[in-house]
mmCIF file of C-alpha atoms and ligand atoms in Angstrom:
data_model
loop_
_atom_site.group_PDB
_atom_site.id
_atom_site.type_symbol
_atom_site.label_atom_id
_atom_site.label_comp_id
_atom_site.label_asym_id
_atom_site.label_seq_id
_atom_site.Cartn_x
_atom_site.Cartn_y
_atom_site.Cartn_z
ATOM 1 C CA MET A 4 -45.972 -4.448 25.148
ATOM 2 C CA ILE A 5 -43.764 -1.451 26.224
ATOM 3 C CA ASP A 6 -40.747 -3.956 26.817
ATOM 4 C CA ARG A 7 -40.914 -4.954 23.063
ATOM 5 C CA LEU A 8 -40.339 -1.345 22.527
ATOM 6 C CA LEU A 9 -38.045 -0.613 25.218
ATOM 7 C CA ILE A 10 -35.884 -3.686 23.864
ATOM 8 C CA LEU A 11 -35.910 -2.455 20.154
ATOM 9 C CA TYR A 12 -35.101 1.216 20.993
ATOM 10 C CA GLU A 13 -32.334 -0.366 23.461
ATOM 11 C CA LEU A 14 -31.468 -2.607 20.198
ATOM 12 C CA GLN A 15 -31.124 0.876 17.909
ATOM 13 C CA SER A 16 -29.162 2.719 20.673
ATOM 14 C CA ILE A 17 -26.308 -0.198 21.123
ATOM 15 C CA ASP A 18 -26.122 -0.290 17.391
ATOM 16 C CA ASP A 19 -25.879 3.288 16.960
ATOM 17 C CA GLN A 20 -22.691 2.898 19.671
ATOM 18 C CA LEU A 21 -21.239 0.102 17.699
ATOM 19 C CA ASP A 22 -21.734 1.921 14.249
ATOM 20 C CA ASP A 23 -19.524 5.458 15.884
ATOM 21 C CA LEU A 24 -17.113 3.102 16.793
ATOM 22 C CA GLU A 25 -17.155 1.705 13.227
ATOM 23 C CA GLU A 26 -16.599 4.918 11.643
ATOM 24 C CA LEU A 27 -13.661 5.605 13.937
ATOM 25 C CA ARG A 28 -11.737 3.031 11.822
ATOM 26 C CA GLY A 29 -13.100 5.208 8.888
ATOM 27 C CA ASP A 30 -11.388 4.286 5.546
ATOM 28 C CA LEU A 31 -8.639 2.212 7.352
ATOM 29 C CA PRO A 32 -9.816 -1.327 6.913
ATOM 30 C CA ASN A 33 -10.278 -1.249 2.928
ATOM 31 C CA ALA A 34 -7.140 1.151 3.055
ATOM 32 C CA VAL A 35 -5.486 -2.201 4.200
ATOM 33 C CA GLU A 36 -7.336 -4.824 2.426
ATOM 34 C CA SER A 37 -6.586 -2.813 -1.213
ATOM 35 C CA LEU A 38 -3.088 -2.378 -0.143
ATOM 36 C CA LYS A 39 -2.325 -6.421 0.864
ATOM 37 C CA GLU A 40 -3.868 -7.044 -2.770
ATOM 38 C CA LYS A 41 -1.740 -4.378 -4.799
ATOM 39 C CA LEU A 42 1.512 -5.809 -2.667
ATOM 40 C CA ASN A 43 0.042 -9.395 -3.757
ATOM 41 C CA THR A 44 -0.216 -8.274 -7.433
ATOM 42 C CA LEU A 45 3.519 -7.113 -7.352
ATOM 43 C CA LYS A 46 4.621 -9.876 -5.583
ATOM 44 C CA ALA A 47 3.226 -12.325 -7.826
ATOM 45 C CA ASP A 48 5.179 -10.020 -10.482
ATOM 46 C CA ILE A 49 8.609 -10.218 -9.270
ATOM 47 C CA ASP A 50 8.164 -13.816 -9.161
ATOM 48 C CA SER A 51 7.328 -14.526 -12.471
ATOM 49 C CA LYS A 52 9.587 -12.366 -13.447
ATOM 50 C CA GLU A 53 12.468 -14.404 -11.078
ATOM 51 C CA LYS A 54 10.848 -17.477 -12.746
ATOM 52 C CA GLY A 55 11.244 -16.488 -16.298
ATOM 53 C CA ARG A 56 14.926 -15.501 -15.344
ATOM 54 C CA LYS A 57 16.013 -19.024 -13.967
ATOM 55 C CA GLU A 58 14.536 -20.438 -16.714
ATOM 56 C CA SER A 59 16.504 -18.464 -18.937
ATOM 57 C CA LEU A 60 19.618 -19.231 -16.962
ATOM 58 C CA LYS A 61 18.691 -23.014 -16.876
ATOM 59 C CA LYS A 62 18.245 -23.063 -20.831
ATOM 60 C CA ARG A 63 21.867 -20.707 -21.361
ATOM 61 C CA GLU A 64 23.420 -23.242 -19.380
ATOM 62 C CA GLU A 65 21.950 -26.426 -21.706
ATOM 63 C CA ASN A 66 22.839 -24.705 -24.925
ATOM 64 C CA ASP A 67 26.412 -24.350 -23.584
ATOM 65 C CA GLU A 68 26.814 -27.889 -22.739
ATOM 66 C CA GLU A 69 25.482 -28.502 -26.010
ATOM 67 C CA ILE A 70 27.846 -25.659 -27.808
ATOM 68 C CA GLU A 71 30.873 -27.758 -25.791
ATOM 69 C CA LYS A 72 29.785 -31.154 -27.593
ATOM 70 C CA LEU A 73 29.590 -29.742 -30.362
ATOM 71 C CA LYS A 74 32.713 -28.148 -30.442
ATOM 72 C CA ALA A 75 34.894 -31.290 -29.172
ATOM 73 C CA ASN A 76 32.529 -32.826 -32.441
ATOM 74 C CA GLN A 77 33.724 -30.422 -34.513
ATOM 75 C CA LYS A 78 37.554 -30.816 -33.496
ATOM 76 C CA LYS A 79 37.117 -34.639 -34.235
ATOM 77 C CA PHE A 80 35.646 -34.110 -37.898
ATOM 78 C CA LYS A 81 38.545 -31.632 -38.857
ATOM 79 C CA ALA A 82 41.051 -34.286 -37.313
ATOM 80 C CA GLN A 83 39.847 -36.751 -39.606
ATOM 81 C CA LEU A 84 39.761 -34.341 -42.604
ATOM 82 C CA TYR A 85 43.246 -35.478 -42.745
ATOM 83 C CA GLN A 86 42.678 -38.649 -43.278
ATOM 84 C CA VAL A 87 39.821 -38.910 -45.560
ATOM 85 C CA ARG A 88 40.765 -41.644 -48.481
ATOM 86 C CA ASN A 89 38.183 -40.361 -50.979
ATOM 87 C CA ASN A 90 36.240 -37.600 -52.228
ATOM 88 C CA LYS A 91 32.934 -39.547 -50.939
ATOM 89 C CA GLU A 92 33.672 -39.563 -47.321
ATOM 90 C CA TYR A 93 35.795 -36.037 -47.590
ATOM 91 C CA ASP A 94 32.322 -34.641 -48.572
ATOM 92 C CA ALA A 95 30.527 -36.524 -45.863
ATOM 93 C CA LEU A 96 32.847 -34.726 -43.703
ATOM 94 C CA THR A 97 32.566 -31.300 -44.783
ATOM 95 C CA LYS A 98 28.847 -31.240 -44.731
ATOM 96 C CA GLU A 99 29.171 -32.896 -40.911
ATOM 97 C CA ILE A 100 31.251 -29.833 -40.265
ATOM 98 C CA ASP A 101 29.039 -27.406 -41.657
ATOM 99 C CA HIS A 102 25.976 -28.693 -40.165
ATOM 100 C CA THR A 103 27.895 -28.672 -36.446
ATOM 101 C CA ASP A 104 28.699 -25.104 -37.589
ATOM 102 C CA GLU A 105 25.196 -24.199 -38.009
ATOM 103 C CA GLN A 106 23.942 -26.157 -35.124
ATOM 104 C CA MET A 107 26.588 -24.109 -32.810
ATOM 105 C CA ASN A 108 25.610 -20.663 -34.538
ATOM 106 C CA LYS A 109 22.374 -21.401 -33.838
ATOM 107 C CA LEU A 110 22.568 -22.298 -29.985
ATOM 108 C CA GLU A 111 24.859 -19.102 -29.340
ATOM 109 C CA THR A 112 22.394 -16.663 -31.098
ATOM 110 C CA GLU A 113 19.348 -18.213 -28.678
ATOM 111 C CA ASN A 114 21.828 -17.606 -25.579
ATOM 112 C CA ASN A 115 22.311 -14.206 -27.107
ATOM 113 C CA THR A 116 18.688 -13.532 -26.967
ATOM 114 C CA LEU A 117 18.225 -15.110 -23.779
ATOM 115 C CA ALA A 118 20.986 -13.123 -22.242
ATOM 116 C CA ASP A 119 19.001 -10.482 -23.484
ATOM 117 C CA ARG A 120 15.794 -11.335 -22.040
ATOM 118 C CA SER A 121 17.501 -12.118 -18.483
ATOM 119 C CA LYS A 122 18.944 -8.745 -18.597
ATOM 120 C CA SER A 123 15.681 -6.666 -18.902
ATOM 121 C CA LEU A 124 14.047 -9.422 -16.647
ATOM 122 C CA ALA A 125 16.181 -8.253 -14.030
ATOM 123 C CA ASP A 126 16.263 -4.659 -15.020
ATOM 124 C CA GLU A 127 12.307 -4.898 -14.754
ATOM 125 C CA ILE A 128 12.128 -6.455 -11.429
ATOM 126 C CA GLU A 129 14.917 -3.554 -9.794
ATOM 127 C CA GLU A 130 12.242 -0.731 -11.148
ATOM 128 C CA ILE A 131 9.635 -3.008 -9.021
ATOM 129 C CA LYS A 132 11.476 -3.647 -5.979
ATOM 130 C CA PRO A 133 11.317 -0.072 -4.874
ATOM 131 C CA GLN A 134 7.520 0.124 -4.845
ATOM 132 C CA LEU A 135 6.985 -3.137 -3.000
ATOM 133 C CA ASN A 136 9.585 -1.631 -0.396
ATOM 134 C CA GLU A 137 7.104 1.428 -0.258
ATOM 135 C CA LEU A 138 3.887 -0.556 -0.346
ATOM 136 C CA LYS A 139 4.961 -2.962 2.611
ATOM 137 C CA ASP A 140 6.157 0.402 4.775
ATOM 138 C CA GLU A 141 2.482 2.001 3.867
ATOM 139 C CA LEU A 142 0.908 -1.251 4.748
ATOM 140 C CA LYS A 143 2.652 -1.568 7.993
ATOM 141 C CA ALA A 144 1.850 2.159 8.941
ATOM 142 C CA LYS A 145 -2.092 1.706 8.183
ATOM 143 C CA GLU A 146 -2.175 -1.862 10.180
ATOM 144 C CA ALA A 147 -0.529 -0.304 13.077
ATOM 145 C CA ASP A 148 -2.992 2.386 12.963
ATOM 146 C CA LEU A 149 -6.096 0.627 12.866
ATOM 147 C CA LYS A 150 -4.411 -2.178 15.454
ATOM 148 C CA GLU A 151 -4.411 1.000 17.556
ATOM 149 C CA ILE A 152 -7.732 2.492 17.231
ATOM 150 C CA ILE A 153 -9.351 -1.282 17.571
ATOM 151 C CA LYS A 154 -7.487 -1.510 21.193
ATOM 152 C CA THR A 155 -8.494 1.789 21.963
ATOM 153 C CA ASN A 156 -11.685 0.663 21.793
ATOM 154 C CA GLU A 157 -11.738 -3.210 22.296
ATOM 155 C CA LYS A 158 -13.015 -3.276 25.920
ATOM 156 C CA GLU A 159 -15.903 -1.363 25.280
ATOM 157 C CA GLU A 160 -16.766 -2.494 22.184
ATOM 158 C CA VAL A 161 -16.655 -6.399 23.908
ATOM 159 C CA LYS A 162 -19.250 -4.759 26.409
ATOM 160 C CA LEU A 163 -21.567 -3.559 23.737
ATOM 161 C CA ARG A 164 -21.616 -6.743 21.257
ATOM 162 C CA ASP A 165 -22.199 -8.566 24.483
ATOM 163 C CA LYS A 166 -25.161 -6.591 25.466
ATOM 164 C CA ARG A 167 -26.036 -6.408 21.983
ATOM 165 C CA LYS A 168 -26.133 -10.401 22.167
ATOM 166 C CA GLU A 169 -28.341 -10.380 24.987
ATOM 167 C CA ILE A 170 -30.569 -7.706 23.373
ATOM 168 C CA GLU A 171 -30.866 -9.789 20.401
ATOM 169 C CA SER A 172 -31.966 -13.010 22.332
ATOM 170 C CA LYS A 173 -34.725 -11.013 24.285
ATOM 171 C CA THR A 174 -36.026 -9.337 20.623
ATOM 172 C CA LYS A 175 -38.645 -10.997 19.013
ATOM 173 C CA LYS A 176 -37.919 -13.053 15.859
ATOM 174 C CA ALA A 177 -40.336 -11.150 13.852
ATOM 175 C CA ASP A 178 -39.414 -7.323 15.323
ATOM 176 C CA TYR A 179 -35.543 -8.503 14.911
ATOM 177 C CA SER A 180 -35.952 -9.413 11.140
ATOM 178 C CA ALA A 181 -38.009 -5.869 10.327
ATOM 179 C CA TYR A 182 -35.713 -4.460 12.795
ATOM 180 C CA MET A 183 -32.424 -5.301 10.300
ATOM 181 C CA ARG A 184 -34.345 -5.256 7.199
ATOM 182 C CA ILE A 185 -35.095 -1.522 8.114
ATOM 183 C CA ARG A 186 -31.548 -0.433 9.508
ATOM 184 C CA LYS A 187 -30.101 -2.011 6.119
ATOM 185 C CA ALA A 188 -32.409 0.217 4.112
ATOM 186 C CA LYS A 189 -32.370 3.289 6.534
ATOM 187 C CA LYS A 190 -28.443 3.418 6.612
ATOM 188 C CA GLY A 191 -28.271 1.905 10.300
ATOM 189 C CA LYS A 192 -31.288 4.166 11.790
ATOM 190 C CA ALA A 193 -34.259 1.822 11.987
ATOM 191 C CA VAL A 194 -35.989 3.012 15.040
ATOM 192 C CA ALA A 195 -37.106 6.838 15.609
ATOM 193 C CA THR A 196 -38.673 8.502 18.012
ATOM 194 C CA ILE A 197 -40.814 11.532 18.059
ATOM 195 C CA LYS A 198 -39.332 14.996 18.777
ATOM 196 C CA ARG A 199 -41.346 18.133 18.487
ATOM 197 C CA SER A 200 -44.429 16.252 16.787
ATOM 198 C CA ALA A 201 -41.936 14.839 14.195
ATOM 199 C CA CYS A 202 -40.387 11.615 13.410
ATOM 200 C CA SER A 203 -36.609 11.946 14.503
ATOM 201 C CA GLY A 204 -35.444 9.537 11.678
ATOM 202 C CA CYS A 205 -37.119 11.851 8.760
ATOM 203 C CA HIS A 206 -38.232 15.044 10.164
ATOM 204 C CA ASN A 207 -42.122 14.568 9.062
ATOM 205 C CA ILE A 208 -44.690 16.355 11.294
ATOM 206 C CA VAL A 209 -46.239 12.801 12.568
ATOM 207 C CA PRO A 210 -50.537 13.320 12.832
ATOM 208 C CA SER A 211 -51.496 14.300 16.453
ATOM 209 C CA GLN A 212 -53.673 10.826 16.545
ATOM 210 C CA ARG A 213 -50.622 9.142 15.524
ATOM 211 C CA GLN A 214 -49.010 10.429 18.081
ATOM 212 C CA LEU A 215 -51.444 9.848 20.763
ATOM 213 C CA GLU A 216 -51.355 6.288 19.331
ATOM 214 C CA ILE A 217 -47.898 5.357 19.698
ATOM 215 C CA ARG A 218 -47.963 7.072 22.975
ATOM 216 C CA ARG A 219 -49.955 4.432 24.905
ATOM 217 C CA ASN A 220 -46.819 2.146 23.600
ATOM 218 C CA ASN A 221 -49.035 -0.718 22.951
ATOM 219 C CA ARG A 222 -48.141 -1.732 19.597
ATOM 220 C CA LEU A 223 -45.567 -1.208 17.019
ATOM 221 C CA PHE A 224 -45.985 1.620 14.463
ATOM 222 C CA PHE A 225 -44.174 2.195 11.620
ATOM 223 C CA CYS A 226 -43.433 6.242 10.260
ATOM 224 C CA GLU A 227 -45.650 6.415 7.047
ATOM 225 C CA TYR A 228 -43.087 8.588 5.624
ATOM 226 C CA CYS A 229 -39.876 6.303 6.130
ATOM 227 C CA GLY A 230 -40.753 3.453 7.275
ATOM 228 C CA ARG A 231 -38.871 3.671 10.380
ATOM 229 C CA ILE A 232 -40.484 2.275 13.767
ATOM 230 C CA LEU A 233 -42.061 4.884 15.911
ATOM 231 C CA VAL A 234 -41.486 4.967 19.423
ATOM 232 C CA SER A 235 -42.730 7.346 21.985
ATOM 233 C CA ALA A 236 -40.718 9.553 23.830
ATOM 234 C CA GLU A 237 -41.008 7.778 26.956
ATOM 235 C CA VAL A 238 -39.482 4.681 25.181
ATOM 236 C CA ALA A 239 -36.511 6.439 23.951
ATOM 237 C CA GLU A 240 -36.131 7.965 27.733
ATOM 238 C CA THR A 241 -36.529 5.527 29.232
ATOM 239 C CA VAL A 242 -33.773 4.036 27.906
ATOM 240 C CA ASP A 243 -31.690 7.009 27.560
ATOM 241 C CA SER A 244 -31.569 7.786 31.500
ATOM 242 C CA GLU A 245 -30.326 4.180 31.885
HETATM 243 ZN ZN1 LIG B 309 -40.334 9.033 8.973
#
């Protein structure tokens, strides 16, 4: 039975060390993630503005071609004016000429609007670009910091993770799930010991009869206040002195 308690206490001790390593990273992993998200949003924004600019340019080119065609037609119509034989033909031609004028005006107006749109999109892109570069630099710096921290503790972390796997495989399934459940509920600390007659997790006094029972190391006990697994000082000392 004592082995079962030793294993649980050791599991806690390894997780404590892993938690400490995690804490060294602080907010860096989150900061890196949120910077990446911001960068992607900005990039998508720039891409859509670039796309808008290209589309507007393409439409303007198409319109220019159309205007050229209309101009050529207009020239023909105007030349034909000198050759009309009657009023009916004259009216028909002037109608065509007016209509072509209208079409050309419409296309030119549209092109002016497109040019304005293009210009303001270009301005907006230029405005965003410095922000993008700033974010890129910030991300680079944070990623480098994080990498440095991870590298410094890499060996220790790998060792701890291997050890944890080994201990986990030795832990009874029911004990492990109880441990994980309490660990989650109690911010990482699932196993406590008795220090000065109190639970080391919640500092409430453990009744002396219960302390005696716990010292026998022959059963799993849970703190009646915080619900943590309570092991004897003997168990804690055995693991801590390893
Ligand atoms: Zn407690």
